[in-house]
GROMACS .gro file of C-alpha atoms in nm:
model
  291
    1MET     CA    1  11.924  17.538  28.909
    2LYS     CA    2  12.240  17.637  28.758
    3MET     CA    3  12.245  17.988  28.625
    4THR     CA    4  12.437  18.052  28.316
    5PRO     CA    5  12.604  18.382  28.259
    6LYS     CA    6  12.362  18.454  27.986
    7ARG     CA    7  12.064  18.412  28.215
    8VAL     CA    8  12.228  18.623  28.483
    9PHE     CA    9  12.277  18.901  28.234
   10THR     CA   10  11.917  18.873  28.127
   11LEU     CA   11  11.792  18.889  28.486
   12LEU     CA   12  12.008  19.193  28.554
   13LEU     CA   13  11.874  19.356  28.243
   14VAL     CA   14  11.517  19.287  28.349
   15LEU     CA   15  11.591  19.420  28.697
   16ILE     CA   16  11.739  19.735  28.550
   17LEU     CA   17  11.435  19.780  28.332
   18GLN     CA   18  11.199  19.732  28.626
   19LEU     CA   19  11.395  19.984  28.831
   20SER     CA   20  11.380  20.225  28.541
   21LEU     CA   21  11.005  20.177  28.509
   22TYR     CA   22  10.966  20.227  28.885
   23ALA     CA   23  11.170  20.546  28.869
   24CYS     CA   24  10.961  20.667  28.577
   25ALA     CA   25  10.642  20.593  28.771
   26GLN     CA   26  10.773  20.788  29.070
   27THR     CA   27  10.865  21.076  28.843
   28ALA     CA   28  10.523  21.065  28.683
   29GLN     CA   29  10.357  21.080  29.023
   30THR     CA   30  10.583  21.356  29.152
   31ASN     CA   31  10.554  21.584  28.852
   32PRO     CA   32  10.172  21.619  28.865
   33TYR     CA   33  10.195  21.694  29.237
   34GLU     CA   34  10.465  21.950  29.186
   35SER     CA   35  10.275  22.098  28.895
   36LYS     CA   36   9.967  22.123  29.111
   37THR     CA   37  10.169  22.287  29.384
   38SER     CA   38  10.314  22.525  29.130
   39MET     CA   39   9.966  22.614  29.010
   40ASP     CA   40   9.862  22.670  29.370
   41LYS     CA   41  10.152  22.907  29.404
   42VAL     CA   42  10.036  23.091  29.098
   43GLU     CA   43   9.676  23.106  29.216
   44ILE     CA   44   9.767  23.252  29.554
   45PRO     CA   45   9.909  23.572  29.405
   46THR     CA   46   9.604  23.583  29.178
   47LYS     CA   47   9.375  23.581  29.480
   48THR     CA   48   9.591  23.836  29.650
   49THR     CA   49   9.580  24.050  29.340
   50GLU     CA   50   9.203  24.030  29.331
   51THR     CA   51   9.194  24.121  29.700
   52LYS     CA   52   9.413  24.422  29.627
   53LYS     CA   53   9.203  24.523  29.330
   54GLN     CA   54   8.894  24.557  29.546
   55PRO     CA   55   9.040  24.834  29.762
   56GLU     CA   56   9.179  24.998  29.449
   57LYS     CA   57   8.835  24.990  29.296
   58THR     CA   58   8.687  25.141  29.610
   59THR     CA   59   8.965  25.398  29.612
   60GLY     CA   60   8.887  25.474  29.252
   61GLU     CA   61   8.523  25.536  29.337
   62THR     CA   62   8.628  25.755  29.627
   63ARG     CA   63   8.857  25.948  29.397
   64GLU     CA   64   8.578  25.988  29.146
   65GLU     CA   65   8.347  26.118  29.420
   66THR     CA   66   8.622  26.345  29.547
   67THR     CA   67   8.684  26.466  29.192
   68GLU     CA   68   8.314  26.541  29.146
   69GLU     CA   69   8.302  26.727  29.479
   70THR     CA   70   8.615  26.918  29.385
   71ALA     CA   71   8.464  27.001  29.047
   72GLU     CA   72   8.147  27.127  29.216
   73GLU     CA   73   8.350  27.333  29.461
   74THR     CA   74   8.561  27.469  29.176
   75THR     CA   75   8.245  27.557  28.982
   76GLU     CA   76   8.099  27.737  29.285
   77GLU     CA   77   8.425  27.920  29.346
   78THR     CA   78   8.439  28.018  28.978
   79THR     CA   79   8.080  28.144  28.991
   80VAL     CA   80   8.146  28.346  29.306
   81ARG     CA   81   8.465  28.490  29.160
   82SER     CA   82   8.280  28.573  28.839
   83ILE     CA   83   8.008  28.757  29.033
   84ILE     CA   84   8.268  28.946  29.236
   85SER     CA   85   8.460  29.027  28.919
   86ASN     CA   86   8.144  29.153  28.746
   87ARG     CA   87   8.051  29.366  29.047
   88THR     CA   88   8.404  29.504  29.063
   89SER     CA   89   8.401  29.584  28.692
   90ARG     CA   90   8.058  29.745  28.727
   91ASP     CA   91   8.177  29.952  29.024
   92LYS     CA   92   8.483  30.064  28.831
   93ILE     CA   93   8.266  30.161  28.535
   94MET     CA   94   8.034  30.356  28.763
   95GLU     CA   95   8.335  30.531  28.916
   96THR     CA   96   8.486  30.627  28.581
   97GLN     CA   97   8.163  30.726  28.406
   98PRO     CA   98   7.966  31.032  28.522
   99MET     CA   99   7.629  30.942  28.671
  100GLN     CA  100   7.322  31.097  28.512
  101TYR     CA  101   7.171  31.362  28.736
  102GLU     CA  102   6.838  31.273  28.897
  103PHE     CA  103   6.579  31.529  29.000
  104SER     CA  104   6.334  31.514  29.285
  105LYS     CA  105   5.979  31.411  29.196
  106GLU     CA  106   5.856  31.771  29.212
  107ALA     CA  107   6.140  31.890  28.990
  108GLU     CA  108   6.089  31.604  28.743
  109VAL     CA  109   5.719  31.689  28.715
  110SER     CA  110   5.793  32.056  28.648
  111LEU     CA  111   6.049  31.968  28.380
  112GLY     CA  112   5.808  31.729  28.211
  113TRP     CA  113   5.530  31.986  28.226
  114LEU     CA  114   5.751  32.250  28.066
  115ARG     CA  115   5.854  32.020  27.782
  116ASP     CA  116   5.495  31.922  27.716
  117ASN     CA  117   5.389  32.286  27.723
  118ILE     CA  118   5.646  32.402  27.468
  119ASP     CA  119   5.633  32.095  27.241
  120PHE     CA  120   5.438  32.240  26.950
  121SER     CA  121   5.488  32.379  26.604
  122MET     CA  122   5.858  32.418  26.520
  123ILE     CA  123   5.983  32.480  26.877
  124MET     CA  124   6.306  32.288  26.950
  125PHE     CA  125   6.402  32.432  27.289
  126GLY     CA  126   6.296  32.662  27.567
  127ALA     CA  127   6.513  32.930  27.727
  128ALA     CA  128   6.477  33.171  28.015
  129TYR     CA  129   6.680  33.455  28.161
  130LEU     CA  130   6.754  33.415  28.534
  131GLY     CA  131   6.968  33.718  28.623
  132TYR     CA  132   7.314  33.863  28.614
  133VAL     CA  133   7.610  33.752  28.826
  134ASP     CA  134   7.886  34.011  28.854
  135GLY     CA  135   8.244  33.885  28.853
  136LEU     CA  136   8.277  33.995  29.217
  137PHE     CA  137   8.008  33.745  29.319
  138GLU     CA  138   8.104  33.445  29.109
  139GLU     CA  139   8.254  33.267  29.411
  140GLU     CA  140   7.935  33.329  29.606
  141PHE     CA  141   7.730  33.176  29.325
  142GLU     CA  142   7.965  32.881  29.292
  143GLU     CA  143   7.944  32.803  29.664
  144ASP     CA  144   7.563  32.827  29.681
  145SER     CA  145   7.407  32.845  29.337
  146SER     CA  146   7.070  32.726  29.466
  147GLY     CA  147   7.060  32.997  29.733
  148TRP     CA  148   7.147  33.265  29.478
  149LEU     CA  149   6.876  33.144  29.242
  150TRP     CA  150   6.609  33.148  29.513
  151THR     CA  151   6.711  33.501  29.607
  152ASN     CA  152   6.718  33.640  29.255
  153SER     CA  153   6.471  33.423  29.061
  154GLU     CA  154   6.216  33.303  29.315
  155ALA     CA  155   5.924  33.331  29.073
  156MET     CA  156   6.102  33.107  28.823
  157LEU     CA  157   6.198  32.845  29.080
  158LEU     CA  158   5.848  32.828  29.226
  159GLU     CA  159   5.717  32.729  28.886
  160TYR     CA  160   6.023  32.531  28.768
  161PRO     CA  161   6.198  32.387  29.075
  162PHE     CA  162   6.422  32.167  28.858
  163ILE     CA  163   6.633  32.476  28.787
  164ALA     CA  164   6.758  32.491  29.147
  165GLU     CA  165   6.851  32.121  29.139
  166LEU     CA  166   7.091  32.136  28.844
  167ASP     CA  167   7.435  32.028  28.962
  168LYS     CA  168   7.775  32.176  28.875
  169ASN     CA  169   7.813  31.950  28.572
  170HIS     CA  170   7.516  32.129  28.418
  171ILE     CA  171   7.621  32.484  28.504
  172ILE     CA  172   7.853  32.635  28.242
  173GLY     CA  173   8.055  32.933  28.364
  174ASN     CA  174   8.059  33.133  28.687
  175ALA     CA  175   7.962  33.488  28.598
  176GLY     CA  176   7.773  33.687  28.337
  177PHE     CA  177   7.412  33.676  28.220
  178LEU     CA  178   7.254  33.348  28.329
  179TYR     CA  179   7.025  33.151  28.099
  180CYS     CA  180   6.840  32.824  28.143
  181ILE     CA  181   6.820  32.610  27.827
  182VAL     CA  182   6.581  32.312  27.797
  183PRO     CA  183   6.571  32.103  27.475
  184VAL     CA  184   6.225  31.972  27.388
  185ASP     CA  185   6.373  31.640  27.273
  186GLU     CA  186   6.501  31.446  27.575
  187ASN     CA  187   6.761  31.278  27.353
  188ALA     CA  188   6.877  31.590  27.175
  189THR     CA  189   7.245  31.665  27.124
  190VAL     CA  190   7.351  31.991  27.285
  191THR     CA  191   7.680  32.165  27.207
  192ILE     CA  192   7.786  32.497  27.360
  193ASN     CA  193   8.087  32.694  27.233
  194ARG     CA  194   8.248  33.027  27.309
  195VAL     CA  195   8.282  33.231  26.992
  196GLN     CA  196   8.458  33.546  26.883
  197TRP     CA  197   8.375  33.767  26.588
  198ASN     CA  198   8.639  33.768  26.318
  199GLN     CA  199   8.632  34.104  26.145
  200ARG     CA  200   8.837  33.979  25.852
  201THR     CA  201   8.619  33.676  25.769
  202LYS     CA  202   8.297  33.836  25.900
  203THR     CA  203   8.213  33.515  26.090
  204ASP     CA  204   8.202  33.389  26.446
  205GLU     CA  205   8.496  33.162  26.517
  206ILE     CA  206   8.485  32.899  26.792
  207THR     CA  207   8.744  32.974  27.059
  208GLU     CA  208   8.644  32.713  27.321
  209ILE     CA  209   8.414  32.410  27.343
  210LEU     CA  210   8.233  32.439  27.677
  211TYR     CA  211   7.980  32.157  27.682
  212ARG     CA  212   7.850  31.862  27.486
  213SER     CA  213   7.574  31.615  27.572
  214GLU     CA  214   7.355  31.366  27.387
  215SER     CA  215   7.096  31.326  27.662
  216GLY     CA  216   6.907  31.655  27.616
  217GLU     CA  217   6.939  31.756  27.981
  218PRO     CA  218   6.866  32.118  28.081
  219VAL     CA  219   7.163  32.340  28.155
  220LEU     CA  220   7.241  32.676  28.310
  221LEU     CA  221   7.465  32.887  28.089
  222PHE     CA  222   7.656  33.206  28.160
  223ALA     CA  223   7.700  33.418  27.847
  224ASN     CA  224   7.772  33.783  27.751
  225LEU     CA  225   8.078  33.773  27.977
  226ASP     CA  226   8.176  34.134  27.912
  227GLY     CA  227   7.857  34.251  28.084
  228VAL     CA  228   7.676  34.360  27.767
  229ALA     CA  229   7.368  34.147  27.709
  230TYR     CA  230   7.332  34.260  27.348
  231GLU     CA  231   7.670  34.127  27.239
  232ALA     CA  232   7.669  33.753  27.173
  233ASP     CA  233   7.979  33.558  27.264
  234THR     CA  234   7.835  33.206  27.298
  235GLN     CA  235   7.691  32.961  27.045
  236VAL     CA  236   7.429  32.697  27.134
  237LEU     CA  237   7.366  32.413  26.887
  238ILE     CA  238   7.073  32.177  26.943
  239THR     CA  239   7.006  31.874  26.720
  240ASP     CA  240   6.701  31.653  26.771
  241ASN     CA  241   6.650  31.286  26.677
  242ASN     CA  242   6.510  31.386  26.338
  243GLY     CA  243   6.832  31.562  26.245
  244ASN     CA  244   6.690  31.912  26.277
  245THR     CA  245   6.945  32.163  26.408
  246CYS     CA  246   6.904  32.509  26.551
  247GLU     CA  247   7.177  32.763  26.624
  248TRP     CA  248   7.121  33.022  26.891
  249TYR     CA  249   7.336  33.301  27.036
  250PRO     CA  250   7.213  33.386  27.390
  251SER     CA  251   7.157  33.761  27.415
  252PHE     CA  252   6.885  34.026  27.439
  253ASP     CA  253   6.707  34.201  27.157
  254ALA     CA  254   6.627  34.570  27.138
  255MET     CA  255   6.318  34.517  27.359
  256SER     CA  256   6.526  34.353  27.635
  257TYR     CA  257   6.374  34.013  27.566
  258LEU     CA  258   6.561  33.702  27.466
  259ALA     CA  259   6.694  33.720  27.113
  260PRO     CA  260   6.490  33.487  26.891
  261CYS     CA  261   6.616  33.175  26.719
  262LEU     CA  262   6.473  33.149  26.369
  263SER     CA  263   6.488  32.880  26.104
  264GLU     CA  264   6.582  32.956  25.744
  265ALA     CA  265   6.212  32.970  25.668
  266GLY     CA  266   6.157  33.225  25.944
  267ASP     CA  267   5.992  32.988  26.192
  268SER     CA  268   6.061  33.045  26.561
  269LEU     CA  269   6.258  32.759  26.718
  270LEU     CA  270   6.284  32.914  27.066
  271TYR     CA  271   6.019  32.928  27.340
  272ASP     CA  272   6.093  33.200  27.595
  273PHE     CA  273   5.962  33.087  27.935
  274THR     CA  274   6.116  33.376  28.131
  275GLU     CA  275   5.897  33.519  28.411
  276TYR     CA  276   5.930  33.886  28.322
  277THR     CA  277   5.857  34.092  28.631
  278HIS     CA  278   5.877  34.446  28.492
  279ASP     CA  279   5.564  34.634  28.401
  280VAL     CA  280   5.421  34.563  28.058
  281PRO     CA  281   5.099  34.676  27.886
  282SER     CA  282   4.805  34.458  27.989
  283GLU     CA  283   4.732  34.363  27.630
  284HIS     CA  284   5.076  34.194  27.616
  285GLY     CA  285   5.033  33.997  27.939
  286GLU     CA  286   4.894  33.682  27.783
  287TRP     CA  287   5.151  33.697  27.505
  288LEU     CA  288   5.437  33.708  27.756
  289GLU     CA  289   5.290  33.425  27.961
  290ASP     CA  290   5.278  33.212  27.645
  291GLY     CA  291   5.643  33.287  27.573
   0.00000   0.00000   0.00000
């Protein structure tokens, strides 16, 4: 068959079209494969990432557990430190604040018995004379006050042993006439001042504050420092919880007994529990024993 140029051109065109279609088919087959491969490549990191996340999750749990343990340890350490700090603060407070004096059981009983015995009527405090300490023996008394008291006031100490157990914080002065003062109210405020008579104003002026307490503890007080028991040079103020106040100047009266402490109405506020050893008329014996 004779091929005309026109037919040849047509055949070539068809061939070109077939080749183009074949190329397109190859491309269509290749692209899905490559796309699938590409997806596989994307999935692999995803799996790897998930694999890595698992350890991270485990690590996270471990960290949480570690954090909880650390928190518990920190809490325990804080508690221990707090306890130590509180104990330290308490110890410092105890070191800086004076400790309240404690008596033996026998002494405590005698003090309680005395307070109960004198707690009547208008009485606000009890007082007793214990003896005189000359200036030459003040060091002897200071070194062994208990020994001096047993030597010079044995009768008093046998009945009131708390007197011998009073420490230096409750002994005011070193020499002079020695008195024991016991407020009836255990919470009474006690103030002791040295005073001096002012001739111009006709009043006693405070020259020195010797002692102040709000716990009503008994004290030993040296007064009449110039050696004359009838001349008062010390002021004792006692105020109970009801606001009642008494003012007493330790000294002796004309009968050589403790000078009284009287209210404005004339009521006696002092109970004298001194064990007087000198001879007295028999009819006055009971009166002296009752103060």
